[in-house]
C-alpha positions as a printed NumPy array, in Angstrom:
array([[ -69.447,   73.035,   53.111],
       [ -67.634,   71.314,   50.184],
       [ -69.385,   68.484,   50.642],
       [ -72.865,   69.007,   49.914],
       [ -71.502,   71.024,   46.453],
       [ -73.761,   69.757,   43.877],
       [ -76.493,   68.418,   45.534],
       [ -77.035,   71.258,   47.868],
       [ -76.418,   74.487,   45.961],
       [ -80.347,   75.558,   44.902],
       [ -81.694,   75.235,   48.393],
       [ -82.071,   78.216,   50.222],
       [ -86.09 ,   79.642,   50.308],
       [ -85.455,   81.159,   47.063],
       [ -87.9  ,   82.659,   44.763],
       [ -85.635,   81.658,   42.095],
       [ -82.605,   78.641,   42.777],
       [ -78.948,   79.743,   43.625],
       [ -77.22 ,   80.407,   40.918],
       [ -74.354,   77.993,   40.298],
       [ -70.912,   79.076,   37.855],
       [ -69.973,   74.94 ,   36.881],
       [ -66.838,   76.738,   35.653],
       [ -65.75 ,   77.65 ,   38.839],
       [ -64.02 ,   74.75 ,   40.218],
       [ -64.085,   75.889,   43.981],
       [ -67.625,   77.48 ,   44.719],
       [ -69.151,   78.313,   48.201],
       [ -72.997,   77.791,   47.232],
       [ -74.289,   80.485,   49.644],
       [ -75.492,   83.927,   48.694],
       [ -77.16 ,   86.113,   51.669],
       [ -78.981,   88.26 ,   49.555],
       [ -81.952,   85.42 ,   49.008],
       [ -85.514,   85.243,   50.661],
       [ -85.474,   83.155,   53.372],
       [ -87.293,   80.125,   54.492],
       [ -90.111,   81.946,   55.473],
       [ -91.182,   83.225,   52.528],
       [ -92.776,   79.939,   51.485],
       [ -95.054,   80.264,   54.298],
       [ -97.441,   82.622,   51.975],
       [ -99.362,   81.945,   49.134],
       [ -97.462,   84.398,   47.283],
       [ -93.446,   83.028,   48.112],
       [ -94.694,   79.71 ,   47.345],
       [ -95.979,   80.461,   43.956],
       [ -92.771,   81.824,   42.907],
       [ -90.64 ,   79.647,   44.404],
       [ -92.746,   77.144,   42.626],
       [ -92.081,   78.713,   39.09 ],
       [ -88.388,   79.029,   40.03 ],
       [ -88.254,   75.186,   38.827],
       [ -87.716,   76.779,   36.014],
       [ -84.795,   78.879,   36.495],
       [ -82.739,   75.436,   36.199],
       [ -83.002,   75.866,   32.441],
       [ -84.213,   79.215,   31.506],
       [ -81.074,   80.89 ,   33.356],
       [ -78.56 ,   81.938,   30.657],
       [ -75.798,   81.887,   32.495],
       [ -77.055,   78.138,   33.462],
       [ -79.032,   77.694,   29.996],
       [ -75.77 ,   74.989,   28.828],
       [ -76.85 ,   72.679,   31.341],
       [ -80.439,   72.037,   29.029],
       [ -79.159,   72.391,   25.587],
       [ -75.727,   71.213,   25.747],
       [ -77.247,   67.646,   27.994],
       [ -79.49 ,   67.71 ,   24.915],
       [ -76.779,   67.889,   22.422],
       [ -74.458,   65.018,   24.077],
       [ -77.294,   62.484,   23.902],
       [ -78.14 ,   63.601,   20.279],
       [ -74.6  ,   63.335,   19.654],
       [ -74.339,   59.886,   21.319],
       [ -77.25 ,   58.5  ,   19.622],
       [ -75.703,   59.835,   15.968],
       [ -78.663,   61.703,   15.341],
       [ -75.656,   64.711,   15.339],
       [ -72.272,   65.406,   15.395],
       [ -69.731,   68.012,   17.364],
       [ -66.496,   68.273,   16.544],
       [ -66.06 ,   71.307,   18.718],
       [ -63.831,   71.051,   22.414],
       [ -66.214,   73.616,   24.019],
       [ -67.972,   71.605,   27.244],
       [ -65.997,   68.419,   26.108],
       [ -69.171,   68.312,   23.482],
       [ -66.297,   66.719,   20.727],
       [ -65.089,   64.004,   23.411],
       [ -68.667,   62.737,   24.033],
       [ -69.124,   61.434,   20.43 ],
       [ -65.376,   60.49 ,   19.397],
       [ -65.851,   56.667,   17.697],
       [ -63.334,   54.417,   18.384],
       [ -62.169,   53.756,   14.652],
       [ -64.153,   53.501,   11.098],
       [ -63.819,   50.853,    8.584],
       [ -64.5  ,   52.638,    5.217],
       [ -65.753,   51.073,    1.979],
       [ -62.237,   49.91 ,    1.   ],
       [ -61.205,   47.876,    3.71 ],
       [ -58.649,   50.759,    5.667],
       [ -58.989,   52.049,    9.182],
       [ -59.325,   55.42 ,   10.197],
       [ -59.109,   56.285,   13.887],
       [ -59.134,   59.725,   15.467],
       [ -56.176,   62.342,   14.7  ],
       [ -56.347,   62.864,   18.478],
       [ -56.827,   61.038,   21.716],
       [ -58.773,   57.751,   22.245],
       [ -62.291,   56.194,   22.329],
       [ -64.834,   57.96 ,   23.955],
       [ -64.689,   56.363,   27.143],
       [ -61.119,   57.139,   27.867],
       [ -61.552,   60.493,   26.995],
       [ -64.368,   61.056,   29.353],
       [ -62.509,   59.95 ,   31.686],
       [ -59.087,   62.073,   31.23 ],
       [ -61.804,   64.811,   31.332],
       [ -63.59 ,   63.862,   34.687],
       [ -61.822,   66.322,   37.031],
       [ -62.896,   69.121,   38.365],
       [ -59.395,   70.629,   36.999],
       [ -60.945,   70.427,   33.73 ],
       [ -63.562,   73.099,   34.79 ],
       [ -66.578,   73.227,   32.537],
       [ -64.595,   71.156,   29.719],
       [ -65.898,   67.98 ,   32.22 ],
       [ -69.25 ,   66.827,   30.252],
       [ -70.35 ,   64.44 ,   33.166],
       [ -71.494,   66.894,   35.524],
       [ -74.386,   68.806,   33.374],
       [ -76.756,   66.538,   33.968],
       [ -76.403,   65.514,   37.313],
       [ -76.17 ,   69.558,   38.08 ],
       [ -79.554,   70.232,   36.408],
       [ -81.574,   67.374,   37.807],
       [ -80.371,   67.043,   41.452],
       [ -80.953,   70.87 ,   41.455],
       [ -84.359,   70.068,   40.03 ],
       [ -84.806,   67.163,   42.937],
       [ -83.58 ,   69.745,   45.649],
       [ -85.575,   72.625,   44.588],
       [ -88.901,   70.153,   44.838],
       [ -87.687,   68.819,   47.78 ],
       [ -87.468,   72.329,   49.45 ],
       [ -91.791,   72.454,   47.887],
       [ -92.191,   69.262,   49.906],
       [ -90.897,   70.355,   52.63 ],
       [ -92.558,   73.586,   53.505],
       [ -96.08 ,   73.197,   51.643],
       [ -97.914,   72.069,   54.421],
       [ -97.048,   75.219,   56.584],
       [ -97.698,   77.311,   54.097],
       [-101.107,   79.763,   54.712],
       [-104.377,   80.072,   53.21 ],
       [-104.262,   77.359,   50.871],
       [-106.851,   74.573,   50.164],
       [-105.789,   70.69 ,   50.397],
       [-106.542,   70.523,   46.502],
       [-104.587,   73.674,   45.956],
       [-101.53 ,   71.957,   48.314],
       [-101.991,   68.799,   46.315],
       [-100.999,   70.977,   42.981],
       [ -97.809,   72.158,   44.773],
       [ -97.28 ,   68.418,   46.279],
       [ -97.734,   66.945,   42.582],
       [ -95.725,   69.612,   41.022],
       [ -92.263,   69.056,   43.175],
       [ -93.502,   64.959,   42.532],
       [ -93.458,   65.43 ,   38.817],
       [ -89.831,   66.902,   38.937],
       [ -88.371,   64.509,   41.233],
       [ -89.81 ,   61.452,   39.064],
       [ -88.319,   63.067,   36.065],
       [ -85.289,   64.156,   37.8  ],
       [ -84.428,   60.517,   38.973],
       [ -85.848,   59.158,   35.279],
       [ -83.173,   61.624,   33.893],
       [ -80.226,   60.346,   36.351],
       [ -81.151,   56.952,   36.318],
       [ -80.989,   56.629,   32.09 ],
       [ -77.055,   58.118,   32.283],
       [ -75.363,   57.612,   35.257],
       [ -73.949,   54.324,   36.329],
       [ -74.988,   54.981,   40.099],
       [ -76.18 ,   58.323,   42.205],
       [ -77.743,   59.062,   45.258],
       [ -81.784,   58.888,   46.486],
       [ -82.245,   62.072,   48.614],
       [ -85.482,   63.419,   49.798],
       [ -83.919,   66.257,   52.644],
       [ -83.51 ,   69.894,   51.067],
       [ -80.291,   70.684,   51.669],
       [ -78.302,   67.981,   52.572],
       [ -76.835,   65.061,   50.631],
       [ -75.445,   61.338,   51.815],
       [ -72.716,   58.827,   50.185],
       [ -75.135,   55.659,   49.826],
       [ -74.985,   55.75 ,   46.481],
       [ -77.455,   53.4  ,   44.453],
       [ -77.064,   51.82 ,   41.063],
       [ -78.803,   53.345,   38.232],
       [ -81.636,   50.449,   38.601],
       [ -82.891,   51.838,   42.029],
       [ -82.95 ,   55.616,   40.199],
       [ -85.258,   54.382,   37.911],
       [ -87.139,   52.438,   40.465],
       [ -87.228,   55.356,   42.861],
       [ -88.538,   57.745,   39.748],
       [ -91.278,   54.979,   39.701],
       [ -91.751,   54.493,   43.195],
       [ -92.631,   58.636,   43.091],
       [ -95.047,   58.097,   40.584],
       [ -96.545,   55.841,   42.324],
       [ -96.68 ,   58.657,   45.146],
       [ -97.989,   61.463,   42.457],
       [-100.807,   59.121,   41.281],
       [-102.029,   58.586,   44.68 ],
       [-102.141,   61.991,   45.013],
       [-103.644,   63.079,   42.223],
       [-106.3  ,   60.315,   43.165],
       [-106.738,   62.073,   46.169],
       [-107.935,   65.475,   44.77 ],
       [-111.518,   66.838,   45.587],
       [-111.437,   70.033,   44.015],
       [-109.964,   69.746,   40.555],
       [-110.62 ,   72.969,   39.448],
       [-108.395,   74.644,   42.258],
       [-105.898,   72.004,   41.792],
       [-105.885,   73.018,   38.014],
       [-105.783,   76.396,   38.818],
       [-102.269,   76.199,   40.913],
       [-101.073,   73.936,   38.307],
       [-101.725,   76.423,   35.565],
       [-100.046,   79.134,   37.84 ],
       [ -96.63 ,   77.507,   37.99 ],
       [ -95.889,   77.198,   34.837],
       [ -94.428,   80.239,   33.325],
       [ -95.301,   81.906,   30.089],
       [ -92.387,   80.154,   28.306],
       [ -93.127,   76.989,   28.922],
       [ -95.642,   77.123,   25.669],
       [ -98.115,   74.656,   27.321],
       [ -99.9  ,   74.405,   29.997],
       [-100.421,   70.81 ,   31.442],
       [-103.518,   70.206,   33.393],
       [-104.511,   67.349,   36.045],
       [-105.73 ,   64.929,   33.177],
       [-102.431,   65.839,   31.158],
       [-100.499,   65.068,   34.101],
       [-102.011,   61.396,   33.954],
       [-100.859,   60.988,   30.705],
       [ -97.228,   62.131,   31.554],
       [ -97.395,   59.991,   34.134],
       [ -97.916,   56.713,   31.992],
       [ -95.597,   57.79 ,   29.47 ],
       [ -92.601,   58.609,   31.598],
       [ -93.478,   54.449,   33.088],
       [ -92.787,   53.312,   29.951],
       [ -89.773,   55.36 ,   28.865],
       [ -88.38 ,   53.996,   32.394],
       [ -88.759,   51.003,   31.247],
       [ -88.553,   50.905,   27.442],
       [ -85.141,   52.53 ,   27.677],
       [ -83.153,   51.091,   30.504],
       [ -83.971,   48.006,   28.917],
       [ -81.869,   46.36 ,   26.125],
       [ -84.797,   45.314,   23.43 ],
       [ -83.179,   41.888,   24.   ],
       [ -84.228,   41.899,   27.114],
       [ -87.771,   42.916,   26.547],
       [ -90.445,   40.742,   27.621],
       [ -93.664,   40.354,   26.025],
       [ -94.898,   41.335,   29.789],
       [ -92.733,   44.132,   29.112],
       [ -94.196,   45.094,   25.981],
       [ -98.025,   44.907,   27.152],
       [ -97.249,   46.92 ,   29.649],
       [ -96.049,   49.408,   27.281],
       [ -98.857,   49.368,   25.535],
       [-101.312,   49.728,   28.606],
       [ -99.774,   52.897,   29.752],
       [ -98.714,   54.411,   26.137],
       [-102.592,   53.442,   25.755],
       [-103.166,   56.359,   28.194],
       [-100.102,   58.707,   27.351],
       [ -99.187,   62.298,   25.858],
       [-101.864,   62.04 ,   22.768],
       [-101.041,   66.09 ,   21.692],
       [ -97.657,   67.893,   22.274],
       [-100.034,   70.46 ,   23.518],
       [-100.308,   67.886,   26.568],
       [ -96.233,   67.614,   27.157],
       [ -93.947,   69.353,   29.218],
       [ -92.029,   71.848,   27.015],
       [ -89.8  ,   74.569,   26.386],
       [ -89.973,   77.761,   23.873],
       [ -86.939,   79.102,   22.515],
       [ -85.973,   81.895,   24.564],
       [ -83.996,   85.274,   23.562],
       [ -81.804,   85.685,   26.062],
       [ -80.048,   82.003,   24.59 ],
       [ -77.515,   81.52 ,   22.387],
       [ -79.038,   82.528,   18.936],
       [ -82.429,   82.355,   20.628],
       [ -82.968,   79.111,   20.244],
       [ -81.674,   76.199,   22.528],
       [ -80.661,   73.301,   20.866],
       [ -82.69 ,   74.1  ,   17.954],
       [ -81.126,   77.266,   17.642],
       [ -77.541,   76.863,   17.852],
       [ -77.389,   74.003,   15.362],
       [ -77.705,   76.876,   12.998],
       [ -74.71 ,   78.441,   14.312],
       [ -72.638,   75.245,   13.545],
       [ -72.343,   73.864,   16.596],
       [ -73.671,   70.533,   15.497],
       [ -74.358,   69.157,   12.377],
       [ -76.697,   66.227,   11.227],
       [ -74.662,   62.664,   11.058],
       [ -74.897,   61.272,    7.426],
       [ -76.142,   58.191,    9.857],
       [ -79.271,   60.408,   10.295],
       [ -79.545,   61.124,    6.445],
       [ -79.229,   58.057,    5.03 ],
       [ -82.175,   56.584,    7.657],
       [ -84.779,   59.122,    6.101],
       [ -86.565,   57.438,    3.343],
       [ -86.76 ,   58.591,   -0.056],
       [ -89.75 ,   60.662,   -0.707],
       [ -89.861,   62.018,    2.57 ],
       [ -90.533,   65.166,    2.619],
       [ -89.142,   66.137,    5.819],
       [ -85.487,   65.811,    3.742],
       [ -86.121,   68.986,    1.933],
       [ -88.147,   70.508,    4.735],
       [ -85.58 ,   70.357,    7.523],
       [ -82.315,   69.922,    5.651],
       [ -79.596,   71.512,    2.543],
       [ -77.385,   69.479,    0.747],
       [ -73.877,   70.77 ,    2.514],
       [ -70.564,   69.123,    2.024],
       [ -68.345,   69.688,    5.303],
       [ -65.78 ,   66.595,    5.474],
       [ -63.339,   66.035,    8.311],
       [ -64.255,   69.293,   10.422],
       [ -60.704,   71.689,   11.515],
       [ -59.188,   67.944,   10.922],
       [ -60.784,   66.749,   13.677],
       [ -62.012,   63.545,   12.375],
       [ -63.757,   62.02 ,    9.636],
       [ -67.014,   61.031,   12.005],
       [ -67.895,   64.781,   12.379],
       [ -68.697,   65.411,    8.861],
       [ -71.662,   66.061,    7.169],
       [ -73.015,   65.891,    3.776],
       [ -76.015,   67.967,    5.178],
       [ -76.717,   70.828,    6.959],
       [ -79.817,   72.648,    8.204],
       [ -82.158,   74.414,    6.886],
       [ -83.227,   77.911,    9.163],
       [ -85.874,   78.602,    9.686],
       [ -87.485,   75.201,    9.361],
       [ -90.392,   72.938,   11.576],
       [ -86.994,   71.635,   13.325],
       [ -84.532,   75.113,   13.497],
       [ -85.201,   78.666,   13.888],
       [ -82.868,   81.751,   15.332],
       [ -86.24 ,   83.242,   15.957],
       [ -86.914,   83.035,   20.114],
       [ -90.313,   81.508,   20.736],
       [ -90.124,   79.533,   17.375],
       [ -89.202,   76.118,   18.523],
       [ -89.618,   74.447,   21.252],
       [ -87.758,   71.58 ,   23.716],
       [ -89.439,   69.057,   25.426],
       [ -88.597,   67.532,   28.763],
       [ -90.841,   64.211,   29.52 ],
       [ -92.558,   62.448,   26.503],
       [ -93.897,   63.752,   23.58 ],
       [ -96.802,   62.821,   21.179],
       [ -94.893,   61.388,   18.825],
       [ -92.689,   59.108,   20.983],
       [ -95.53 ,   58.048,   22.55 ],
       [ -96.835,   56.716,   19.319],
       [ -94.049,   55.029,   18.194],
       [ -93.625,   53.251,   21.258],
       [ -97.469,   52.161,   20.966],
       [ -96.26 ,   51.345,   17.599],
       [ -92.497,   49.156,   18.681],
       [ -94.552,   47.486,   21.533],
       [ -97.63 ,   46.207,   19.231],
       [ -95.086,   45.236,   16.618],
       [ -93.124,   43.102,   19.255],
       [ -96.377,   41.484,   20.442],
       [ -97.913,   40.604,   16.943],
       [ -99.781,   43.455,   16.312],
       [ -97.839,   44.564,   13.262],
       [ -99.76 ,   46.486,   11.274],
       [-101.765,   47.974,   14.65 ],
       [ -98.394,   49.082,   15.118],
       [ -97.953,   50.673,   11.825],
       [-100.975,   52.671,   11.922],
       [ -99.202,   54.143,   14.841],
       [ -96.201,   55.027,   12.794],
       [ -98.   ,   56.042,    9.975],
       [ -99.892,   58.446,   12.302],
       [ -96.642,   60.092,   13.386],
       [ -95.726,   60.191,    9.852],
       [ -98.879,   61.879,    8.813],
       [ -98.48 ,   64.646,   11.846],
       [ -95.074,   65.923,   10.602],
       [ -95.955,   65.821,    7.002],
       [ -93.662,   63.459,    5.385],
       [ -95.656,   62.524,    2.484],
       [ -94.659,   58.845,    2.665],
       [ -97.285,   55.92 ,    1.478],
       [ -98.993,   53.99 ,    4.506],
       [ -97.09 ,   50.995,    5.537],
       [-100.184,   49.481,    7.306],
       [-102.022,   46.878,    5.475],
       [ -98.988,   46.376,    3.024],
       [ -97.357,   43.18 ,    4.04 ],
       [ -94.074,   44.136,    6.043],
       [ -92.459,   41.497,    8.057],
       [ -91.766,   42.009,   11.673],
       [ -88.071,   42.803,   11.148],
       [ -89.057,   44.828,    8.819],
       [ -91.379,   46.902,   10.821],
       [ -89.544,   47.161,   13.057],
       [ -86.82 ,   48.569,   10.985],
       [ -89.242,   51.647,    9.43 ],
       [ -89.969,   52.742,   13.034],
       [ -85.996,   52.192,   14.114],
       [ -85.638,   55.177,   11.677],
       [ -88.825,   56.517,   12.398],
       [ -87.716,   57.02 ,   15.763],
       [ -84.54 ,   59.212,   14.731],
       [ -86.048,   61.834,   12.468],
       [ -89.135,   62.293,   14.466],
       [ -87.908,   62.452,   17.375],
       [ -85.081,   64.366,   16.55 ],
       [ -83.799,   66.959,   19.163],
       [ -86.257,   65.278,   22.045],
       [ -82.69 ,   64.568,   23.892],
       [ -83.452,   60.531,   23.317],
       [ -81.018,   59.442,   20.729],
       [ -78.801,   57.946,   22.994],
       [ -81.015,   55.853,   24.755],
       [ -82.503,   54.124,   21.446],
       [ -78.606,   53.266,   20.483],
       [ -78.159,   51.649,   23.421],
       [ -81.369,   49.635,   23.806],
       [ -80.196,   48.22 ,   20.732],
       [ -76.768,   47.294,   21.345],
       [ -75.438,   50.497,   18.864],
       [ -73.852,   52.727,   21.334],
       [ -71.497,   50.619,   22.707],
       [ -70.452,   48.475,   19.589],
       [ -70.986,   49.207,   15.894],
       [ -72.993,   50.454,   13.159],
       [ -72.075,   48.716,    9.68 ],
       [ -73.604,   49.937,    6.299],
       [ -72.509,   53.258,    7.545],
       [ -72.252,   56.713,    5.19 ],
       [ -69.413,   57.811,    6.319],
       [ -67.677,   61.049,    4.681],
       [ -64.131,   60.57 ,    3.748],
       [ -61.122,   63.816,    4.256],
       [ -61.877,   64.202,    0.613],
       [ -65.597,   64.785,    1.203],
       [ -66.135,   61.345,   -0.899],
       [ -69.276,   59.671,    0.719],
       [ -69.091,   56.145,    1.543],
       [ -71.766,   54.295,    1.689],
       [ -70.989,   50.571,    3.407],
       [ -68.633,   51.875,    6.339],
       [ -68.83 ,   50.203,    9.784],
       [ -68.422,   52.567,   12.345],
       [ -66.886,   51.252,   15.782],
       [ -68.701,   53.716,   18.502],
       [ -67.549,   51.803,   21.742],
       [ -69.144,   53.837,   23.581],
       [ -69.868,   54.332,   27.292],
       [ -73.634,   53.091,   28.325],
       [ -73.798,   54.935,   31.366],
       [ -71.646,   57.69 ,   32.717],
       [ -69.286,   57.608,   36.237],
       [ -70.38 ,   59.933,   38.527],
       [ -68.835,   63.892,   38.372],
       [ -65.658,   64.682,   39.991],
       [ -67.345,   67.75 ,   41.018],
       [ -69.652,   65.105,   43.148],
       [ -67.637,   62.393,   44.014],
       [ -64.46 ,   64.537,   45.029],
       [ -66.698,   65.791,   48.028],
       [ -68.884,   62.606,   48.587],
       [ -66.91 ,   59.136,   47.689],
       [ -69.67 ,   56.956,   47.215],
       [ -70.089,   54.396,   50.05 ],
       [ -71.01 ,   51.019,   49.717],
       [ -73.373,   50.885,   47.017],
       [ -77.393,   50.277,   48.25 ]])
């Protein structure tokens, strides 16, 4: 029993998944009181089993697996900071030292570098204070609970071949964003396509990504394969719940499709390593990508949360704060400095260490923040704006500069930040480049992406100089270099690998 623990534990034929206490360092996954099997054989059971994709992050006593794997890779990408223990949150984004503007070295009043201290924290004796397992909780629960879809759809009773495609590209969606998700964290993990069970031929995070593509590949052909796309609509429509705040049709899908392809790419990729190949092909499929949020996968705050509002919502709370890193990227005149943001001096945090303060804090309710449920909303696969501004990075990259600025300028336009045009004005490539770099971090702030754009460009795992940096005194300096030495992808969960050693690596 231990050893199919994580990968295992939503699989059942539940109307909603197993529910699964991370805290609980010796759990039999197994609860008698579920539907069984059987119920997916009607048009009914499958329906809401089909919606119970959800329960993965609408669950409250599960809800910290969606805002908390948020929070580490906004805190990661020093978009935010936490100086707070709770779910090893503080851990995740402890720099290795600081340089401030005089020359002198700060390093943290307690324990090490980040890397270390994920791994002193990588036991299962360290209960829910482990931040690796989070994310590979959430998404191979999301992989299981479409492979269970898979598995039973074509038994299941009065249902067109259109309206089984739905289901079919529903649990494909979720198992292309589930690998997407593992593959952009974890070092290696494990390709599994059998509800239930689980294996030890773990793959490197490479073949993730390429098995999230190889699934699209899967979804498209199905989608291609659809005669009836009203019906196929309809069952779409029907799965996702009220809560979700969009509804994402067949044609949506398409466009979800090409922008998750390029995220695969764009951001398992160090930009040194991009290839103008690379780039065009970015381009191609952004070409064709999320063009409204009212086309993306997405969230609404929800009131049984924590303040009511996910991420959003507990920021308010002061569980994170915005990095002065953040602050000093936004440029003057933009109005989104006001909008989102107060002027709030909080140095040196419980004397945890000078790289959780602010000088900053935010503003509630704003576009960004609200305790109100329903207010704000997450997003899980690509959004309008990140689309754009990877249109925009990839047309820069290939010569297109100021075709690539309009696409900036666009996104700048949608979230009303007042700023001039840059297209048409003479910027250098570099220096394009640079205006969507910090683009990139207010717009798509809270989209759970931070992380991946500091270590695409070498950030995450080295340094930052020019810093703002907050001394003890709450004196901001402004030329600091910040030494993150950070981990680029994470080892696999004790709560995994104490069950299932990984075999020899695929």
């Amino acid at each position: 029993m231990k050893k199919i623990k994580l990968l295992s534990i939503f699989v059942l034929g539940l109307l909603v998944s197993c529910q699964d206490n991370l805290v609980d360092t010796d759990i039999e996954p197994v609860n008698q009181n579920e539907p069984t099997l059987a119920a997916l054989l009607t048009p009914t059971g499958m329906l809401g089993y089909a919606k119970g994709m959800y329960i993965h992050t609408t669950d409250p006593a599960r809800s910290v697996n969606f805002w908390f794997v948020s929070g580490y890779h906004e805190t990661m990408g020093d978009n935010l900071t936490m100086p707070w223990g709770n779910f090893g949150g503080r851990w995740v984004n402890q720099t290795s030292s600081i340089v401030m503007d005089d020359g002198s070295t700060v390093t943290p009043p307690a324990g090490g570098a980040q890397p270390g201290e994920i791994a002193v924290r990588n036991t299962r004796a360290a209960g829910s204070d482990n931040p690796t397992q989070y994310e590979w909780a959430e998404y191979y629960a999301v992989n299981n609970h479409a492979n269970v879809i898979l598995d039973n759809i074509d038994n299941t009773a009065d249902l067109s071949a259109s309206q089984k495609d739905a289901y079919k590209a529903w649990a494909l969606w979720w198992k292309a964003y589930s690998y997407s998700r593992l593959g952009l964290i974890y070092e290696e993990g494990i390709i599994n396509d059998v509800p239930g069970s689980t294996n030890n031929a773990f793959v490197n995070s490479a073949a993730l990504i390429a098995e999230s593509e190889r699934i699209l590949d899967v979804l498209t052909t199905t989608i291609n394969g659809v005669s009836d796309t009203s019906a196929f609509n309809g069952i779409l429509s029907d799965v996702q719940i009220e809560i979700s705040g969009n509804t994402v049709d067949m044609a949506a899908l398409v466009k979800n499709i090409n922008s998750l392809r390029a995220r695969n790419l764009v951001y398992s990729t160090k930009v040194t390593d991009m290839t103008s190949a690379d780039w065009n092909n970015v381009i191609t499929w952004c070409g064709n990508g999320v063009s409204n949020n009212n086309e993306a996968f997405s969230m609404t705050s929800e009131a049984t949360v924590l303040d009511n509002g996910w991420l959003p919502g507990v920021v308010s709370g002061f569980w994170y704060f915005p990095s002065p890193r953040l602050i000093q990227d936004i440029n003057p005149g933009d109005n989104r400095l006001d909008a989102y943001f107060d002027p709030f001096v909080f140095p040196n945090p419980r004397g945890r260490g000078i790289q959780y303060g602010c000088n900053y804090f935010w503003k509630d309710p704003s576009p960004i923040v609200s305790g109100t449920a329903g207010a704000i909303k997450l997003y899980y696969g690509a959004t309008h704006e990140e689309n754009e501004l990877l249109l925009a990075e990839a047309k820069i990259k290939t010569g297109d500069i100021d075709g690539g600025l309009s696409n900036l300028d666009a996104v700048r336009a949608l979230q009303n930040s007042g700023l001039p045009v840059t297209s048409g004005t003479g910027l250098t490539e570099a220096e394009a480049l640079e205006e969507v770099r910090k683009e990139r971090r207010l717009a798509l702030i809270f989209r759970g992406i931070a992380f991946y754009d500091a270590r695409r460009y070498g950030i995450a795992s080295g340094s930052r100089t020019g810093a703002h940096v907050l001394d003890a005194g709450g004196v901001l300096n402004t030329n600091a270099t910040i030494n993150y030495g950070y981990l680029e992808y994470w080892p696999v969960p004790a709560f995994e690998s104490d069950f299932n050693s990984p075999g020899a690596q695929n």
